Amino acid sequence: MILHELIDYGTLRLIWWVLLGVLLIAFAATDGFDMGVGALLPFVAKTDVERRVAINTIGPVWEGNQVWFILGGGAIFAAWPPLYAVSFSGFYLAMFVVLAALILRPVAFKYRSKRDDARWRAAWDWALFIGGFVPALIFGVAVGNVLEGVPFRFDDDLRAFYEGSFFGLLNPFALLCGLLSVSMLVMHGGAWLSLKASGAVAERARAYGALAALATIALFALGGLSLWLFLDGFRITSPIIPDGPSNPLHKEVVRDGMAWFTNYAARPWLLVAPAMGFAGALVAFLGMKARWEGLPLIASGLSVLGVIATVGVAMFPFILPSSIDPRSSLTVWDSSSSHQTLFIMLAVTLIFLPIVLAYTAFVYRVLWGKVQEAEVRNEAGHFY
Amino acid sequence: MELDVVSLSRLQFAMTAMYHFLFVPLTLGLSIILAIMETVYVMTDRPVWRQMTKFWGTLFGINFVLGVATGITMEFQFGMNWSYYSHYVGDIFGAPLAIEGLMAFFLEATFVGLFFFGWDRMSKLGHLAATWAVAAGSNFSALWILIANGWMQNPVGAAFNPATMRMEITDFYEVVFNPVAQAKFVHTVSAGYVTAAIFVLGVSAWYVLKGRHVALAKRSMAVAASFGLLSSLSVVVLGDESGYLATEHQRMKLAAIEGMWETEPAPAPFTLIGFPDQQARETHHVLQIPAALGLIATRSLDTQVPGIRELVGHAQERIRSGIIAYDALQQIRAARGLDRVSPAVREAFEANGRNLGYAYLLGRHVADPRQATAEQIEAAAWSTVPQVAPLFWSFRIMVGLGFYFILLLGLFFWLSARQALDRRRWLLWVAVLSIPLPWIAAELGWFVAEFGRQPWIIEGVLPTAIAVSSLGITEILLTLAGFVTLYSVLFIIEMGLMIRAIRKGPEPDHGLPAPLTAAAPRAAPLPAE
């Protein structure tokens, strides 16, 4: 097969870096509101019917949304195998906690309303809360650690060794990022509920969502400031070979205080990413306060996009820097799959992603409209 | 078993995968049965078929969600516990997993919401299309994961790249159309169909015995028996034994399954019963059917099926070749490039590179494979023999069950055609009691396939022992305990809900729901879904 030579290796790597971002953003923008709703559940819904209204706003769609997470795992495996190998074995226990929480969540959706028993339902409501709050927190903590550099190194056989601990992940900057992640997804979940729920649930969701939007703005600013003041970035000092073999050990890397800001300095238009992070949250706040329909959700989605893109752009070309052996760091240019695999996967993505987006849009359209309390009470057969 | 990282990682993978596969076969088969039932409903417009679809759909949902939940772990487990594996073969192995997500998971997960929530929001045909989309999605997912698994058994279309120290894809077409993968796909989905058929048959038989929902139950039994009979024939006839001659280690697996230490003259006999003895390297007290194995495995009278000793001999040769490849690889790495070494080294690598994995088998005996003695090479070659007795027995129980399913489903097909389903109560009880059996057969099937692949994680390419992550034993024990606890609790809850839903039976079919009014009764009725 010579077909893959159509696109050169370096370009394919760049495309797959963008696609990695697209996947993470799609996950955060869709499953993100599911997690936000889960985290908000105890606060916005007091009675059983209210809880069912909140749950049923995401009832038919959480399953499809969650596939972005699964696909994220698969796509990282296929396009960035060293990232898959290092990150999940390195963040081992954290990953277990995320999985346990995410395993509880589908079961809670499905089983909660199967029995008319208050204790049973309360237990599953907790599971939904954990399934929303815990992954949101840990994903943020993980991103914080990635920005700081992760304690791993490769030996000559490219076997990865991780020298950190679970509690080492919970440092102040990473926790700040974790809180940002939680408030961002709660904002998004609040915006979703304000659109799809009705009555008291939507009212409370507006209040909490607006609050979370403010917290998002503050924590995002604080995160950027900490990065500027306290944290070192990383910089490649050896010549960059975009089409070199995927072997991280062939380069030289140093820590550099301002390295995470150099991309923005070199290309100021990239500041559109953080700007979108702030502006989206601001509009979401105003929109929820002013009781606009729909716009807050779009705005919070754009804020999620902006925040994630901000991190990706800041670190480029780094994907996973190593704090103990900087040259082991994974970058766009040396930790991808082979030229041919990237090409094949791009072709597959170009065929299937539009189809997925089309039928997902179709399903959301079929399910258009607010979930009403009366409806949930009355038509119990077709609701959670 | 020793408590080391490798054994614990294997145990954890086996545990999470086998739990996952408690739910998957029913999803695979029941999704199709639902689609068949709803198709009949749309074609005949008779409400009982919609009621059937909804009722079995409720049970499908209870099961499906645990398949999804336990499946989340599978997607990340390779990276968590098998980090070197992920690095070493991610270039090939990751692709089918990602395609599975794009092509299959989205399809089934997006439309499963419409299946449950869309009854009153879509046209009949529209809803039917959603149901078929769920069935197609589940089955596509089986296709892609078995392409990935098939590649572990028969790693075609890939080559080792010294610059990246990993396997890289050379021919994607070969990976997708891997004969082992294709055989496995047909075998596995058919087994899922049989599981669902026997589930529907058994639950319906219970209703008939209790005299409840008889019309619905009999119709369900007719669907289950005909669908199941075809599938059970497909499982056995297209059983993946046809894939067992594709590669050297598949042959080893076959020889181990048969407890066949020596190569027999063609056509080899099939050992019905025997007592494999790993120490003595022979199988005692055999009861054999002449020529049967040769016929089944080679589909011919004159092709030999190699025995374990002969295959160990081959392994020795391949280890020696692997040592040459290993030596060449070290020189290539020292020179930092395949194009910087002498032509002799390059040729040595190209000629022996495919046996590189065999040199790694020596890892347990000697630090540098090049220093291995003849005894160490022999010991490593014998380490390619999996534990024979567990494979021998698991396979026989699985195959025995397979034939039993044909008999059972054939019998009920005949009874159903003669409208004599309730004539013999004891037969209905047999159907009820048969419900767990397909799960046993399916789990044993996976055990044979994966335990039989040892000592390899990727046959001939990477030994399991060096594929693990650099983790501590405590970490793995913690997560192992966590998964076992979590899964067991969820499994018990699932069984409880399943039994409850079966006891409760189908909802009466009221046709369209009552119009919404603000004055709806306050009490929230128990939802069926």
PDB file of C-alpha atoms in Angstrom, chain A residues 79-284:
ATOM      1  CA  ALA A  79      -3.060   6.661  17.122  1.00  0.00           C
ATOM      2  CA  TRP A  80      -0.869   7.297  20.179  1.00  0.00           C
ATOM      3  CA  PRO A  81       0.074   3.870  21.565  1.00  0.00           C
ATOM      4  CA  PRO A  82       2.851   5.133  23.877  1.00  0.00           C
ATOM      5  CA  LEU A  83       0.405   7.627  25.406  1.00  0.00           C
ATOM      6  CA  TYR A  84      -2.069   4.813  25.988  1.00  0.00           C
ATOM      7  CA  ALA A  85       0.644   2.592  27.463  1.00  0.00           C
ATOM      8  CA  VAL A  86       2.177   5.211  29.764  1.00  0.00           C
ATOM      9  CA  SER A  87      -0.802   7.205  30.978  1.00  0.00           C
ATOM     10  CA  PHE A  88      -3.161   4.425  32.003  1.00  0.00           C
ATOM     11  CA  SER A  89      -0.495   2.302  33.678  1.00  0.00           C
ATOM     12  CA  GLY A  90       1.002   5.389  35.314  1.00  0.00           C
ATOM     13  CA  PHE A  91      -2.281   6.816  36.619  1.00  0.00           C
ATOM     14  CA  TYR A  92      -3.200   3.271  37.586  1.00  0.00           C
ATOM     15  CA  LEU A  93      -5.186   3.715  40.782  1.00  0.00           C
ATOM     16  CA  ALA A  94      -6.709   6.990  39.652  1.00  0.00           C
ATOM     17  CA  MET A  95      -7.804   5.232  36.506  1.00  0.00           C
ATOM     18  CA  PHE A  96      -9.349   2.472  38.585  1.00  0.00           C
ATOM     19  CA  VAL A  97     -11.354   5.009  40.580  1.00  0.00           C
ATOM     20  CA  VAL A  98     -12.579   6.628  37.352  1.00  0.00           C
ATOM     21  CA  LEU A  99     -13.571   3.264  35.913  1.00  0.00           C
ATOM     22  CA  ALA A 100     -15.347   2.203  39.090  1.00  0.00           C
ATOM     23  CA  ALA A 101     -17.317   5.452  39.095  1.00  0.00           C
ATOM     24  CA  LEU A 102     -18.129   5.167  35.412  1.00  0.00           C
ATOM     25  CA  ILE A 103     -19.183   1.549  35.849  1.00  0.00           C
ATOM     26  CA  LEU A 104     -21.640   2.557  38.551  1.00  0.00           C
ATOM     27  CA  ARG A 105     -23.202   5.236  36.408  1.00  0.00           C
ATOM     28  CA  PRO A 106     -24.849   3.207  33.610  1.00  0.00           C
ATOM     29  CA  VAL A 107     -26.123   0.698  36.118  1.00  0.00           C
ATOM     30  CA  ALA A 108     -27.566   3.489  38.239  1.00  0.00           C
ATOM     31  CA  PHE A 109     -29.415   5.001  35.286  1.00  0.00           C
ATOM     32  CA  LYS A 110     -30.885   1.713  34.332  1.00  0.00           C
ATOM     33  CA  TYR A 111     -31.656   0.153  37.683  1.00  0.00           C
ATOM     34  CA  ARG A 112     -32.634   3.135  39.819  1.00  0.00           C
ATOM     35  CA  SER A 113     -36.291   3.313  38.895  1.00  0.00           C
ATOM     36  CA  LYS A 114     -36.775  -0.430  38.565  1.00  0.00           C
ATOM     37  CA  ARG A 115     -37.909  -0.654  42.174  1.00  0.00           C
ATOM     38  CA  ASP A 116     -40.321   1.565  44.018  1.00  0.00           C
ATOM     39  CA  ASP A 117     -38.244   1.677  47.160  1.00  0.00           C
ATOM     40  CA  ALA A 118     -36.900   4.932  48.576  1.00  0.00           C
ATOM     41  CA  ARG A 119     -33.672   3.457  49.956  1.00  0.00           C
ATOM     42  CA  TRP A 120     -32.918   1.621  46.733  1.00  0.00           C
ATOM     43  CA  ARG A 121     -33.422   4.808  44.748  1.00  0.00           C
ATOM     44  CA  ALA A 122     -31.410   6.919  47.176  1.00  0.00           C
ATOM     45  CA  ALA A 123     -28.488   4.508  46.862  1.00  0.00           C
ATOM     46  CA  TRP A 124     -28.497   4.747  43.075  1.00  0.00           C
ATOM     47  CA  ASP A 125     -28.819   8.539  43.269  1.00  0.00           C
ATOM     48  CA  TRP A 126     -25.551   8.489  45.166  1.00  0.00           C
ATOM     49  CA  ALA A 127     -24.050   6.295  42.484  1.00  0.00           C
ATOM     50  CA  LEU A 128     -25.134   8.846  39.864  1.00  0.00           C
ATOM     51  CA  PHE A 129     -23.592  11.634  41.891  1.00  0.00           C
ATOM     52  CA  ILE A 130     -20.312   9.722  42.228  1.00  0.00           C
ATOM     53  CA  GLY A 131     -20.412   8.753  38.547  1.00  0.00           C
ATOM     54  CA  GLY A 132     -20.637  12.448  37.666  1.00  0.00           C
ATOM     55  CA  PHE A 133     -18.497  14.166  40.257  1.00  0.00           C
ATOM     56  CA  VAL A 134     -15.576  11.755  40.650  1.00  0.00           C
ATOM     57  CA  PRO A 135     -14.579  11.332  36.984  1.00  0.00           C
ATOM     58  CA  ALA A 136     -14.970  15.085  36.420  1.00  0.00           C
ATOM     59  CA  LEU A 137     -12.610  15.751  39.311  1.00  0.00           C
ATOM     60  CA  ILE A 138     -10.043  13.115  38.366  1.00  0.00           C
ATOM     61  CA  PHE A 139      -9.914  14.071  34.699  1.00  0.00           C
ATOM     62  CA  GLY A 140      -9.080  17.613  35.769  1.00  0.00           C
ATOM     63  CA  VAL A 141      -6.494  16.393  38.269  1.00  0.00           C
ATOM     64  CA  ALA A 142      -4.931  14.280  35.527  1.00  0.00           C
ATOM     65  CA  VAL A 143      -4.699  17.253  33.154  1.00  0.00           C
ATOM     66  CA  GLY A 144      -3.098  19.280  35.951  1.00  0.00           C
ATOM     67  CA  ASN A 145      -0.469  16.605  36.413  1.00  0.00           C
ATOM     68  CA  VAL A 146       0.169  16.431  32.690  1.00  0.00           C
ATOM     69  CA  LEU A 147       0.827  20.187  32.643  1.00  0.00           C
ATOM     70  CA  GLU A 148       3.279  19.766  35.525  1.00  0.00           C
ATOM     71  CA  GLY A 149       4.999  16.752  33.980  1.00  0.00           C
ATOM     72  CA  VAL A 150       4.459  13.125  34.959  1.00  0.00           C
ATOM     73  CA  PRO A 151       7.153  11.038  36.702  1.00  0.00           C
ATOM     74  CA  PHE A 152       7.790   8.360  34.085  1.00  0.00           C
ATOM     75  CA  ARG A 153      10.729   7.255  31.985  1.00  0.00           C
ATOM     76  CA  PHE A 154      11.473   4.716  29.286  1.00  0.00           C
ATOM     77  CA  ASP A 155      14.294   2.204  29.226  1.00  0.00           C
ATOM     78  CA  ASP A 156      16.054   1.360  25.958  1.00  0.00           C
ATOM     79  CA  ASP A 157      13.430  -1.246  25.090  1.00  0.00           C
ATOM     80  CA  LEU A 158      10.809   1.514  25.477  1.00  0.00           C
ATOM     81  CA  ARG A 159       9.371  -0.167  28.540  1.00  0.00           C
ATOM     82  CA  ALA A 160       7.718   2.531  30.650  1.00  0.00           C
ATOM     83  CA  PHE A 161       8.420   2.967  34.355  1.00  0.00           C
ATOM     84  CA  TYR A 162       6.264   5.198  36.509  1.00  0.00           C
ATOM     85  CA  GLU A 163       7.739   6.516  39.728  1.00  0.00           C
ATOM     86  CA  GLY A 164       4.925   8.562  41.180  1.00  0.00           C
ATOM     87  CA  SER A 165       2.215   7.616  43.642  1.00  0.00           C
ATOM     88  CA  PHE A 166      -1.547   8.018  43.762  1.00  0.00           C
ATOM     89  CA  PHE A 167      -1.380  10.701  46.444  1.00  0.00           C
ATOM     90  CA  GLY A 168       1.378  12.488  44.565  1.00  0.00           C
ATOM     91  CA  LEU A 169      -1.276  13.247  41.949  1.00  0.00           C
ATOM     92  CA  LEU A 170      -3.229  15.293  44.467  1.00  0.00           C
ATOM     93  CA  ASN A 171      -0.952  18.362  44.559  1.00  0.00           C
ATOM     94  CA  PRO A 172      -2.357  21.891  44.816  1.00  0.00           C
ATOM     95  CA  PHE A 173      -2.135  22.832  41.136  1.00  0.00           C
ATOM     96  CA  ALA A 174      -3.663  19.538  40.013  1.00  0.00           C
ATOM     97  CA  LEU A 175      -6.490  19.921  42.537  1.00  0.00           C
ATOM     98  CA  LEU A 176      -7.111  23.401  41.200  1.00  0.00           C
ATOM     99  CA  CYS A 177      -7.434  21.885  37.729  1.00  0.00           C
ATOM    100  CA  GLY A 178      -9.735  19.226  39.172  1.00  0.00           C
ATOM    101  CA  LEU A 179     -12.008  21.890  40.631  1.00  0.00           C
ATOM    102  CA  LEU A 180     -11.977  23.761  37.338  1.00  0.00           C
ATOM    103  CA  SER A 181     -13.028  20.599  35.574  1.00  0.00           C
ATOM    104  CA  VAL A 182     -15.857  19.995  38.058  1.00  0.00           C
ATOM    105  CA  SER A 183     -17.158  23.562  37.894  1.00  0.00           C
ATOM    106  CA  MET A 184     -16.929  23.589  34.099  1.00  0.00           C
ATOM    107  CA  LEU A 185     -18.951  20.383  33.767  1.00  0.00           C
ATOM    108  CA  VAL A 186     -21.430  21.461  36.445  1.00  0.00           C
ATOM    109  CA  MET A 187     -21.935  24.685  34.492  1.00  0.00           C
ATOM    110  CA  HIS A 188     -22.517  22.609  31.385  1.00  0.00           C
ATOM    111  CA  GLY A 189     -24.870  20.211  33.199  1.00  0.00           C
ATOM    112  CA  GLY A 190     -26.753  23.180  34.665  1.00  0.00           C
ATOM    113  CA  ALA A 191     -27.134  24.686  31.214  1.00  0.00           C
ATOM    114  CA  TRP A 192     -28.410  21.358  29.885  1.00  0.00           C
ATOM    115  CA  LEU A 193     -30.957  20.998  32.694  1.00  0.00           C
ATOM    116  CA  SER A 194     -32.129  24.573  32.295  1.00  0.00           C
ATOM    117  CA  LEU A 195     -32.988  23.690  28.702  1.00  0.00           C
ATOM    118  CA  LYS A 196     -34.293  20.124  29.000  1.00  0.00           C
ATOM    119  CA  ALA A 197     -35.838  20.000  32.467  1.00  0.00           C
ATOM    120  CA  SER A 198     -38.874  21.911  33.621  1.00  0.00           C
ATOM    121  CA  GLY A 199     -40.289  23.410  36.782  1.00  0.00           C
ATOM    122  CA  ALA A 200     -38.294  23.561  39.988  1.00  0.00           C
ATOM    123  CA  VAL A 201     -35.486  21.412  38.608  1.00  0.00           C
ATOM    124  CA  ALA A 202     -34.784  23.835  35.786  1.00  0.00           C
ATOM    125  CA  GLU A 203     -35.006  26.779  38.212  1.00  0.00           C
ATOM    126  CA  ARG A 204     -32.435  25.349  40.588  1.00  0.00           C
ATOM    127  CA  ALA A 205     -30.246  24.216  37.702  1.00  0.00           C
ATOM    128  CA  ARG A 206     -30.111  27.818  36.456  1.00  0.00           C
ATOM    129  CA  ALA A 207     -28.977  29.051  39.836  1.00  0.00           C
ATOM    130  CA  TYR A 208     -26.307  26.392  40.330  1.00  0.00           C
ATOM    131  CA  GLY A 209     -25.240  26.511  36.693  1.00  0.00           C
ATOM    132  CA  ALA A 210     -24.729  30.280  36.868  1.00  0.00           C
ATOM    133  CA  LEU A 211     -22.715  29.875  40.046  1.00  0.00           C
ATOM    134  CA  ALA A 212     -20.569  27.191  38.429  1.00  0.00           C
ATOM    135  CA  ALA A 213     -20.012  29.457  35.424  1.00  0.00           C
ATOM    136  CA  LEU A 214     -18.583  32.109  37.708  1.00  0.00           C
ATOM    137  CA  ALA A 215     -16.415  29.506  39.422  1.00  0.00           C
ATOM    138  CA  THR A 216     -15.205  28.340  36.015  1.00  0.00           C
ATOM    139  CA  ILE A 217     -14.107  31.854  35.098  1.00  0.00           C
ATOM    140  CA  ALA A 218     -12.321  32.352  38.418  1.00  0.00           C
ATOM    141  CA  LEU A 219     -10.610  28.947  38.461  1.00  0.00           C
ATOM    142  CA  PHE A 220      -9.582  29.158  34.810  1.00  0.00           C
ATOM    143  CA  ALA A 221      -7.958  32.528  35.499  1.00  0.00           C
ATOM    144  CA  LEU A 222      -6.325  31.208  38.664  1.00  0.00           C
ATOM    145  CA  GLY A 223      -5.033  28.165  36.795  1.00  0.00           C
ATOM    146  CA  GLY A 224      -3.469  30.326  34.087  1.00  0.00           C
ATOM    147  CA  LEU A 225      -1.936  32.579  36.694  1.00  0.00           C
ATOM    148  CA  SER A 226      -0.424  29.653  38.623  1.00  0.00           C
ATOM    149  CA  LEU A 227       0.956  28.280  35.415  1.00  0.00           C
ATOM    150  CA  TRP A 228       2.550  31.626  34.684  1.00  0.00           C
ATOM    151  CA  LEU A 229       3.958  32.177  38.169  1.00  0.00           C
ATOM    152  CA  PHE A 230       4.833  28.787  39.572  1.00  0.00           C
ATOM    153  CA  LEU A 231       5.079  26.115  36.928  1.00  0.00           C
ATOM    154  CA  ASP A 232       7.764  25.166  34.437  1.00  0.00           C
ATOM    155  CA  GLY A 233       6.918  24.001  30.984  1.00  0.00           C
ATOM    156  CA  PHE A 234       9.073  21.846  28.713  1.00  0.00           C
ATOM    157  CA  ARG A 235      10.898  22.604  25.501  1.00  0.00           C
ATOM    158  CA  ILE A 236      12.565  20.449  22.833  1.00  0.00           C
ATOM    159  CA  THR A 237      16.149  21.517  22.263  1.00  0.00           C
ATOM    160  CA  SER A 238      17.184  19.047  19.584  1.00  0.00           C
ATOM    161  CA  PRO A 239      16.117  19.526  15.952  1.00  0.00           C
ATOM    162  CA  ILE A 240      12.488  18.570  15.330  1.00  0.00           C
ATOM    163  CA  ILE A 241      11.925  15.795  12.812  1.00  0.00           C
ATOM    164  CA  PRO A 242       8.185  15.639  12.087  1.00  0.00           C
ATOM    165  CA  ASP A 243       8.448  12.389  10.150  1.00  0.00           C
ATOM    166  CA  GLY A 244      11.012  10.631  12.369  1.00  0.00           C
ATOM    167  CA  PRO A 245      10.369   7.226  13.965  1.00  0.00           C
ATOM    168  CA  SER A 246       8.075   7.120  16.988  1.00  0.00           C
ATOM    169  CA  ASN A 247      10.819   6.741  19.519  1.00  0.00           C
ATOM    170  CA  PRO A 248      10.748   9.395  22.260  1.00  0.00           C
ATOM    171  CA  LEU A 249      14.355   8.728  23.260  1.00  0.00           C
ATOM    172  CA  HIS A 250      15.775  10.316  20.122  1.00  0.00           C
ATOM    173  CA  LYS A 251      15.385  13.907  21.319  1.00  0.00           C
ATOM    174  CA  GLU A 252      16.587  16.322  23.962  1.00  0.00           C
ATOM    175  CA  VAL A 253      14.186  18.204  26.224  1.00  0.00           C
ATOM    176  CA  VAL A 254      14.676  20.814  28.934  1.00  0.00           C
ATOM    177  CA  ARG A 255      12.400  22.390  31.483  1.00  0.00           C
ATOM    178  CA  ASP A 256      11.701  25.992  30.700  1.00  0.00           C
ATOM    179  CA  GLY A 257       9.760  28.393  32.887  1.00  0.00           C
ATOM    180  CA  MET A 258       7.712  30.053  30.159  1.00  0.00           C
ATOM    181  CA  ALA A 259       7.557  27.183  27.676  1.00  0.00           C
ATOM    182  CA  TRP A 260       3.792  26.705  28.038  1.00  0.00           C
ATOM    183  CA  PHE A 261       3.262  30.288  26.864  1.00  0.00           C
ATOM    184  CA  THR A 262       5.581  30.376  23.869  1.00  0.00           C
ATOM    185  CA  ASN A 263       2.978  29.107  21.390  1.00  0.00           C
ATOM    186  CA  TYR A 264       0.683  31.973  22.359  1.00  0.00           C
ATOM    187  CA  ALA A 265       3.516  34.477  22.116  1.00  0.00           C
ATOM    188  CA  ALA A 266       4.486  33.189  18.677  1.00  0.00           C
ATOM    189  CA  ARG A 267       0.929  33.066  17.342  1.00  0.00           C
ATOM    190  CA  PRO A 268      -1.272  35.492  19.271  1.00  0.00           C
ATOM    191  CA  TRP A 269      -4.387  34.474  17.327  1.00  0.00           C
ATOM    192  CA  LEU A 270      -4.275  31.221  19.335  1.00  0.00           C
ATOM    193  CA  LEU A 271      -5.457  33.301  22.292  1.00  0.00           C
ATOM    194  CA  VAL A 272      -8.894  32.780  20.848  1.00  0.00           C
ATOM    195  CA  ALA A 273      -8.912  29.464  22.776  1.00  0.00           C
ATOM    196  CA  PRO A 274      -8.616  30.918  26.295  1.00  0.00           C
ATOM    197  CA  ALA A 275     -10.812  33.826  25.233  1.00  0.00           C
ATOM    198  CA  MET A 276     -13.494  31.368  24.263  1.00  0.00           C
ATOM    199  CA  GLY A 277     -13.081  29.585  27.599  1.00  0.00           C
ATOM    200  CA  PHE A 278     -13.808  32.840  29.458  1.00  0.00           C
ATOM    201  CA  ALA A 279     -16.394  34.320  27.094  1.00  0.00           C
ATOM    202  CA  GLY A 280     -18.371  31.069  26.864  1.00  0.00           C
ATOM    203  CA  ALA A 281     -18.635  30.805  30.629  1.00  0.00           C
ATOM    204  CA  LEU A 282     -19.590  34.470  30.889  1.00  0.00           C
ATOM    205  CA  VAL A 283     -22.361  34.154  28.315  1.00  0.00           C
ATOM    206  CA  ALA A 284     -23.541  30.954  30.006  1.00  0.00           C
TER     207      ALA A 284
END
